[in-house]
Amino acid sequence: MSRLRNDVISGLILLVFALALHLFIIPAQVDSMNEGPIALSPSLFCHITAFLLLLLSVGLVVSGLKDKKARTARDMSQIAYTVGRGATAILFSVLYIMAMEILGYFTSTILFMGLFLWFSGVRSWKGGVLFLSAIIPFIYLLFVKALNVILPSGLII
């Protein structure tokens, strides 16, 4: 029963946050362009993120309502492991954001994407290099060249 309540409560909190993000935070914080469709608006990716969060929170509520089995000690240790990995990922993300100011966007992205790939269990360095050599030019072409986004530049690049 506690799992049911925890999943449903977490899902409802995320659902409220996603709605607040879509209705209040994004319009107040992201400059909107009065000209052209939303597809060309700076808030497009913000609204996509809010929508995905909304879908995931609804999924969490539905799965919490469907799953009626009780938690076991094994489930609790799995939850502790998952929370620990989540906290580590958040720490890596904070370090990544701080490293952007020093190393620059592309250098820190290459470094931390490699770290996240390793953290996620990818042990093939060839696959990691292949992934990074494909995603970095894609990010450069999309954001720098096509969308004219100014990315952080640091001491290195």
PDB file of N, CA and C in Angstrom, residues 45-111:
ATOM      1  N   PHE A  45      11.160  24.122 -27.024  1.00  0.00           N
ATOM      2  CA  PHE A  45      11.764  23.017 -26.290  1.00  0.00           C
ATOM      3  C   PHE A  45      11.296  22.994 -24.840  1.00  0.00           C
ATOM      4  N   CYS A  46      11.013  24.150 -24.280  1.00  0.00           N
ATOM      5  CA  CYS A  46      10.488  24.204 -22.913  1.00  0.00           C
ATOM      6  C   CYS A  46       9.116  23.560 -22.838  1.00  0.00           C
ATOM      7  N   HIS A  47       8.262  23.848 -23.818  1.00  0.00           N
ATOM      8  CA  HIS A  47       6.926  23.254 -23.826  1.00  0.00           C
ATOM      9  C   HIS A  47       6.981  21.754 -24.105  1.00  0.00           C
ATOM     10  N   ILE A  48       7.907  21.326 -24.956  1.00  0.00           N
ATOM     11  CA  ILE A  48       8.080  19.892 -25.200  1.00  0.00           C
ATOM     12  C   ILE A  48       8.495  19.189 -23.911  1.00  0.00           C
ATOM     13  N   THR A  49       9.420  19.781 -23.171  1.00  0.00           N
ATOM     14  CA  THR A  49       9.861  19.207 -21.906  1.00  0.00           C
ATOM     15  C   THR A  49       8.723  19.142 -20.896  1.00  0.00           C
ATOM     16  N   ALA A  50       7.938  20.197 -20.809  1.00  0.00           N
ATOM     17  CA  ALA A  50       6.803  20.205 -19.886  1.00  0.00           C
ATOM     18  C   ALA A  50       5.782  19.138 -20.281  1.00  0.00           C
ATOM     19  N   PHE A  51       5.549  18.965 -21.573  1.00  0.00           N
ATOM     20  CA  PHE A  51       4.606  17.958 -22.041  1.00  0.00           C
ATOM     21  C   PHE A  51       5.106  16.547 -21.731  1.00  0.00           C
ATOM     22  N   LEU A  52       6.399  16.301 -21.950  1.00  0.00           N
ATOM     23  CA  LEU A  52       6.955  14.985 -21.632  1.00  0.00           C
ATOM     24  C   LEU A  52       6.882  14.700 -20.137  1.00  0.00           C
ATOM     25  N   LEU A  53       7.149  15.708 -19.315  1.00  0.00           N
ATOM     26  CA  LEU A  53       7.027  15.545 -17.865  1.00  0.00           C
ATOM     27  C   LEU A  53       5.586  15.242 -17.480  1.00  0.00           C
ATOM     28  N   LEU A  54       4.650  15.894 -18.138  1.00  0.00           N
ATOM     29  CA  LEU A  54       3.237  15.636 -17.892  1.00  0.00           C
ATOM     30  C   LEU A  54       2.878  14.193 -18.243  1.00  0.00           C
ATOM     31  N   LEU A  55       3.330  13.711 -19.405  1.00  0.00           N
ATOM     32  CA  LEU A  55       3.052  12.327 -19.797  1.00  0.00           C
ATOM     33  C   LEU A  55       3.659  11.329 -18.821  1.00  0.00           C
ATOM     34  N   LEU A  56       4.904  11.574 -18.413  1.00  0.00           N
ATOM     35  CA  LEU A  56       5.558  10.659 -17.480  1.00  0.00           C
ATOM     36  C   LEU A  56       4.878  10.653 -16.120  1.00  0.00           C
ATOM     37  N   SER A  57       4.421  11.812 -15.676  1.00  0.00           N
ATOM     38  CA  SER A  57       3.745  11.856 -14.379  1.00  0.00           C
ATOM     39  C   SER A  57       2.400  11.139 -14.427  1.00  0.00           C
ATOM     40  N   VAL A  58       1.682  11.268 -15.529  1.00  0.00           N
ATOM     41  CA  VAL A  58       0.423  10.532 -15.685  1.00  0.00           C
ATOM     42  C   VAL A  58       0.719   9.027 -15.705  1.00  0.00           C
ATOM     43  N   GLY A  59       1.782   8.640 -16.390  1.00  0.00           N
ATOM     44  CA  GLY A  59       2.171   7.231 -16.401  1.00  0.00           C
ATOM     45  C   GLY A  59       2.518   6.709 -15.022  1.00  0.00           C
ATOM     46  N   LEU A  60       3.165   7.534 -14.224  1.00  0.00           N
ATOM     47  CA  LEU A  60       3.516   7.146 -12.860  1.00  0.00           C
ATOM     48  C   LEU A  60       2.268   6.972 -12.007  1.00  0.00           C
ATOM     49  N   VAL A  61       1.316   7.868 -12.153  1.00  0.00           N
ATOM     50  CA  VAL A  61       0.059   7.749 -11.394  1.00  0.00           C
ATOM     51  C   VAL A  61      -0.689   6.482 -11.816  1.00  0.00           C
ATOM     52  N   VAL A  62      -0.783   6.237 -13.119  1.00  0.00           N
ATOM     53  CA  VAL A  62      -1.501   5.057 -13.607  1.00  0.00           C
ATOM     54  C   VAL A  62      -0.820   3.777 -13.135  1.00  0.00           C
ATOM     55  N   SER A  63       0.524   3.724 -13.234  1.00  0.00           N
ATOM     56  CA  SER A  63       1.215   2.512 -12.779  1.00  0.00           C
ATOM     57  C   SER A  63       1.098   2.349 -11.272  1.00  0.00           C
ATOM     58  N   GLY A  64       1.051   3.443 -10.532  1.00  0.00           N
ATOM     59  CA  GLY A  64       0.864   3.359  -9.093  1.00  0.00           C
ATOM     60  C   GLY A  64      -0.504   2.847  -8.720  1.00  0.00           C
ATOM     61  N   LEU A  65      -1.499   3.193  -9.517  1.00  0.00           N
ATOM     62  CA  LEU A  65      -2.853   2.705  -9.255  1.00  0.00           C
ATOM     63  C   LEU A  65      -3.026   1.244  -9.669  1.00  0.00           C
ATOM     64  N   LYS A  66      -2.295   0.809 -10.695  1.00  0.00           N
ATOM     65  CA  LYS A  66      -2.392  -0.570 -11.159  1.00  0.00           C
ATOM     66  C   LYS A  66      -1.635  -1.540 -10.267  1.00  0.00           C
ATOM     67  N   ASP A  67      -0.441  -1.147  -9.807  1.00  0.00           N
ATOM     68  CA  ASP A  67       0.432  -2.037  -9.053  1.00  0.00           C
ATOM     69  C   ASP A  67      -0.014  -2.097  -7.602  1.00  0.00           C
ATOM     70  N   LYS A  68      -0.513  -3.238  -7.189  1.00  0.00           N
ATOM     71  CA  LYS A  68      -1.050  -3.345  -5.838  1.00  0.00           C
ATOM     72  C   LYS A  68      -0.242  -4.286  -4.962  1.00  0.00           C
ATOM     73  N   LYS A  69       0.896  -4.780  -5.440  1.00  0.00           N
ATOM     74  CA  LYS A  69       1.670  -5.691  -4.608  1.00  0.00           C
ATOM     75  C   LYS A  69       2.481  -4.914  -3.566  1.00  0.00           C
ATOM     76  N   ALA A  70       2.725  -5.549  -2.450  1.00  0.00           N
ATOM     77  CA  ALA A  70       3.449  -4.897  -1.353  1.00  0.00           C
ATOM     78  C   ALA A  70       4.945  -4.914  -1.633  1.00  0.00           C
ATOM     79  N   ARG A  71       5.648  -3.994  -1.030  1.00  0.00           N
ATOM     80  CA  ARG A  71       7.096  -3.925  -1.156  1.00  0.00           C
ATOM     81  C   ARG A  71       7.753  -4.979  -0.284  1.00  0.00           C
ATOM     82  N   THR A  72       8.849  -5.498  -0.797  1.00  0.00           N
ATOM     83  CA  THR A  72       9.658  -6.424  -0.007  1.00  0.00           C
ATOM     84  C   THR A  72      10.961  -5.744   0.355  1.00  0.00           C
ATOM     85  N   ALA A  73      11.759  -6.406   1.171  1.00  0.00           N
ATOM     86  CA  ALA A  73      13.064  -5.848   1.544  1.00  0.00           C
ATOM     87  C   ALA A  73      13.949  -5.704   0.315  1.00  0.00           C
ATOM     88  N   ARG A  74      13.808  -6.631  -0.632  1.00  0.00           N
ATOM     89  CA  ARG A  74      14.598  -6.543  -1.864  1.00  0.00           C
ATOM     90  C   ARG A  74      14.212  -5.304  -2.665  1.00  0.00           C
ATOM     91  N   ASP A  75      12.919  -5.016  -2.713  1.00  0.00           N
ATOM     92  CA  ASP A  75      12.449  -3.817  -3.405  1.00  0.00           C
ATOM     93  C   ASP A  75      13.015  -2.564  -2.746  1.00  0.00           C
ATOM     94  N   MET A  76      13.063  -2.558  -1.424  1.00  0.00           N
ATOM     95  CA  MET A  76      13.580  -1.383  -0.704  1.00  0.00           C
ATOM     96  C   MET A  76      15.062  -1.174  -1.000  1.00  0.00           C
ATOM     97  N   SER A  77      15.848  -2.264  -1.076  1.00  0.00           N
ATOM     98  CA  SER A  77      17.266  -2.105  -1.397  1.00  0.00           C
ATOM     99  C   SER A  77      17.437  -1.633  -2.838  1.00  0.00           C
ATOM    100  N   GLN A  78      16.571  -2.080  -3.734  1.00  0.00           N
ATOM    101  CA  GLN A  78      16.607  -1.609  -5.117  1.00  0.00           C
ATOM    102  C   GLN A  78      16.265  -0.121  -5.187  1.00  0.00           C
ATOM    103  N   ILE A  79      15.304   0.305  -4.382  1.00  0.00           N
ATOM    104  CA  ILE A  79      14.935   1.720  -4.343  1.00  0.00           C
ATOM    105  C   ILE A  79      16.106   2.553  -3.826  1.00  0.00           C
ATOM    106  N   ALA A  80      16.774   2.078  -2.782  1.00  0.00           N
ATOM    107  CA  ALA A  80      17.932   2.803  -2.236  1.00  0.00           C
ATOM    108  C   ALA A  80      19.039   2.903  -3.278  1.00  0.00           C
ATOM    109  N   TYR A  81      19.279   1.819  -4.021  1.00  0.00           N
ATOM    110  CA  TYR A  81      20.292   1.833  -5.078  1.00  0.00           C
ATOM    111  C   TYR A  81      19.916   2.837  -6.164  1.00  0.00           C
ATOM    112  N   THR A  82      18.653   2.845  -6.557  1.00  0.00           N
ATOM    113  CA  THR A  82      18.186   3.757  -7.596  1.00  0.00           C
ATOM    114  C   THR A  82      18.277   5.215  -7.143  1.00  0.00           C
ATOM    115  N   VAL A  83      17.917   5.478  -5.898  1.00  0.00           N
ATOM    116  CA  VAL A  83      18.011   6.844  -5.374  1.00  0.00           C
ATOM    117  C   VAL A  83      19.469   7.289  -5.326  1.00  0.00           C
ATOM    118  N   GLY A  84      20.360   6.396  -4.949  1.00  0.00           N
ATOM    119  CA  GLY A  84      21.792   6.724  -4.931  1.00  0.00           C
ATOM    120  C   GLY A  84      22.318   7.050  -6.317  1.00  0.00           C
ATOM    121  N   ARG A  85      21.917   6.254  -7.300  1.00  0.00           N
ATOM    122  CA  ARG A  85      22.347   6.541  -8.678  1.00  0.00           C
ATOM    123  C   ARG A  85      21.753   7.851  -9.175  1.00  0.00           C
ATOM    124  N   GLY A  86      20.506   8.127  -8.798  1.00  0.00           N
ATOM    125  CA  GLY A  86      19.883   9.389  -9.184  1.00  0.00           C
ATOM    126  C   GLY A  86      20.591  10.582  -8.574  1.00  0.00           C
ATOM    127  N   ALA A  87      20.967  10.460  -7.301  1.00  0.00           N
ATOM    128  CA  ALA A  87      21.699  11.541  -6.630  1.00  0.00           C
ATOM    129  C   ALA A  87      23.063  11.743  -7.275  1.00  0.00           C
ATOM    130  N   THR A  88      23.715  10.653  -7.664  1.00  0.00           N
ATOM    131  CA  THR A  88      25.006  10.765  -8.349  1.00  0.00           C
ATOM    132  C   THR A  88      24.843  11.449  -9.703  1.00  0.00           C
ATOM    133  N   ALA A  89      23.790  11.117 -10.425  1.00  0.00           N
ATOM    134  CA  ALA A  89      23.538  11.756 -11.723  1.00  0.00           C
ATOM    135  C   ALA A  89      23.274  13.249 -11.551  1.00  0.00           C
ATOM    136  N   ILE A  90      22.554  13.619 -10.508  1.00  0.00           N
ATOM    137  CA  ILE A  90      22.307  15.039 -10.243  1.00  0.00           C
ATOM    138  C   ILE A  90      23.614  15.746  -9.914  1.00  0.00           C
ATOM    139  N   LEU A  91      24.474  15.110  -9.121  1.00  0.00           N
ATOM    140  CA  LEU A  91      25.789  15.688  -8.805  1.00  0.00           C
ATOM    141  C   LEU A  91      26.612  15.885 -10.068  1.00  0.00           C
ATOM    142  N   PHE A  92      26.631  14.864 -10.955  1.00  0.00           N
ATOM    143  CA  PHE A  92      27.339  14.992 -12.230  1.00  0.00           C
ATOM    144  C   PHE A  92      26.779  16.154 -13.044  1.00  0.00           C
ATOM    145  N   SER A  93      25.465  16.331 -13.033  1.00  0.00           N
ATOM    146  CA  SER A  93      24.838  17.417 -13.796  1.00  0.00           C
ATOM    147  C   SER A  93      25.239  18.780 -13.258  1.00  0.00           C
ATOM    148  N   VAL A  94      25.294  18.910 -11.947  1.00  0.00           N
ATOM    149  CA  VAL A  94      25.707  20.176 -11.337  1.00  0.00           C
ATOM    150  C   VAL A  94      27.171  20.465 -11.682  1.00  0.00           C
ATOM    151  N   LEU A  95      28.017  19.454 -11.600  1.00  0.00           N
ATOM    152  CA  LEU A  95      29.427  19.626 -11.965  1.00  0.00           C
ATOM    153  C   LEU A  95      29.573  19.977 -13.440  1.00  0.00           C
ATOM    154  N   TYR A  96      28.742  19.383 -14.279  1.00  0.00           N
ATOM    155  CA  TYR A  96      28.761  19.673 -15.714  1.00  0.00           C
ATOM    156  C   TYR A  96      28.430  21.144 -15.976  1.00  0.00           C
ATOM    157  N   ILE A  97      27.412  21.649 -15.315  1.00  0.00           N
ATOM    158  CA  ILE A  97      27.013  23.046 -15.495  1.00  0.00           C
ATOM    159  C   ILE A  97      28.121  23.973 -15.007  1.00  0.00           C
ATOM    160  N   MET A  98      28.743  23.632 -13.889  1.00  0.00           N
ATOM    161  CA  MET A  98      29.836  24.464 -13.375  1.00  0.00           C
ATOM    162  C   MET A  98      31.061  24.383 -14.285  1.00  0.00           C
ATOM    163  N   ALA A  99      31.318  23.219 -14.875  1.00  0.00           N
ATOM    164  CA  ALA A  99      32.477  23.049 -15.749  1.00  0.00           C
ATOM    165  C   ALA A  99      32.334  23.826 -17.051  1.00  0.00           C
ATOM    166  N   MET A 100      31.098  24.096 -17.474  1.00  0.00           N
ATOM    167  CA  MET A 100      30.888  24.848 -18.714  1.00  0.00           C
ATOM    168  C   MET A 100      31.530  26.222 -18.656  1.00  0.00           C
ATOM    169  N   GLU A 101      31.481  26.851 -17.488  1.00  0.00           N
ATOM    170  CA  GLU A 101      32.057  28.191 -17.354  1.00  0.00           C
ATOM    171  C   GLU A 101      33.575  28.167 -17.487  1.00  0.00           C
ATOM    172  N   ILE A 102      34.179  27.070 -17.071  1.00  0.00           N
ATOM    173  CA  ILE A 102      35.642  26.974 -17.098  1.00  0.00           C
ATOM    174  C   ILE A 102      36.131  26.375 -18.409  1.00  0.00           C
ATOM    175  N   LEU A 103      35.540  25.254 -18.813  1.00  0.00           N
ATOM    176  CA  LEU A 103      36.023  24.511 -19.970  1.00  0.00           C
ATOM    177  C   LEU A 103      35.349  24.902 -21.279  1.00  0.00           C
ATOM    178  N   GLY A 104      34.187  25.499 -21.202  1.00  0.00           N
ATOM    179  CA  GLY A 104      33.415  25.787 -22.403  1.00  0.00           C
ATOM    180  C   GLY A 104      32.405  24.679 -22.639  1.00  0.00           C
ATOM    181  N   TYR A 105      31.413  24.964 -23.469  1.00  0.00           N
ATOM    182  CA  TYR A 105      30.309  24.030 -23.663  1.00  0.00           C
ATOM    183  C   TYR A 105      30.760  22.719 -24.288  1.00  0.00           C
ATOM    184  N   PHE A 106      31.465  22.779 -25.400  1.00  0.00           N
ATOM    185  CA  PHE A 106      31.784  21.555 -26.126  1.00  0.00           C
ATOM    186  C   PHE A 106      32.786  20.687 -25.382  1.00  0.00           C
ATOM    187  N   THR A 107      33.786  21.286 -24.774  1.00  0.00           N
ATOM    188  CA  THR A 107      34.762  20.496 -24.016  1.00  0.00           C
ATOM    189  C   THR A 107      34.100  19.815 -22.826  1.00  0.00           C
ATOM    190  N   SER A 108      33.314  20.558 -22.067  1.00  0.00           N
ATOM    191  CA  SER A 108      32.652  19.947 -20.908  1.00  0.00           C
ATOM    192  C   SER A 108      31.597  18.933 -21.340  1.00  0.00           C
ATOM    193  N   THR A 109      30.932  19.160 -22.463  1.00  0.00           N
ATOM    194  CA  THR A 109      29.939  18.202 -22.951  1.00  0.00           C
ATOM    195  C   THR A 109      30.598  16.897 -23.344  1.00  0.00           C
ATOM    196  N   ILE A 110      31.707  16.960 -24.038  1.00  0.00           N
ATOM    197  CA  ILE A 110      32.424  15.739 -24.409  1.00  0.00           C
ATOM    198  C   ILE A 110      32.877  14.992 -23.156  1.00  0.00           C
ATOM    199  N   LEU A 111      33.434  15.711 -22.204  1.00  0.00           N
ATOM    200  CA  LEU A 111      33.929  15.093 -20.971  1.00  0.00           C
ATOM    201  C   LEU A 111      32.793  14.449 -20.178  1.00  0.00           C
TER     202      LEU A 111
END
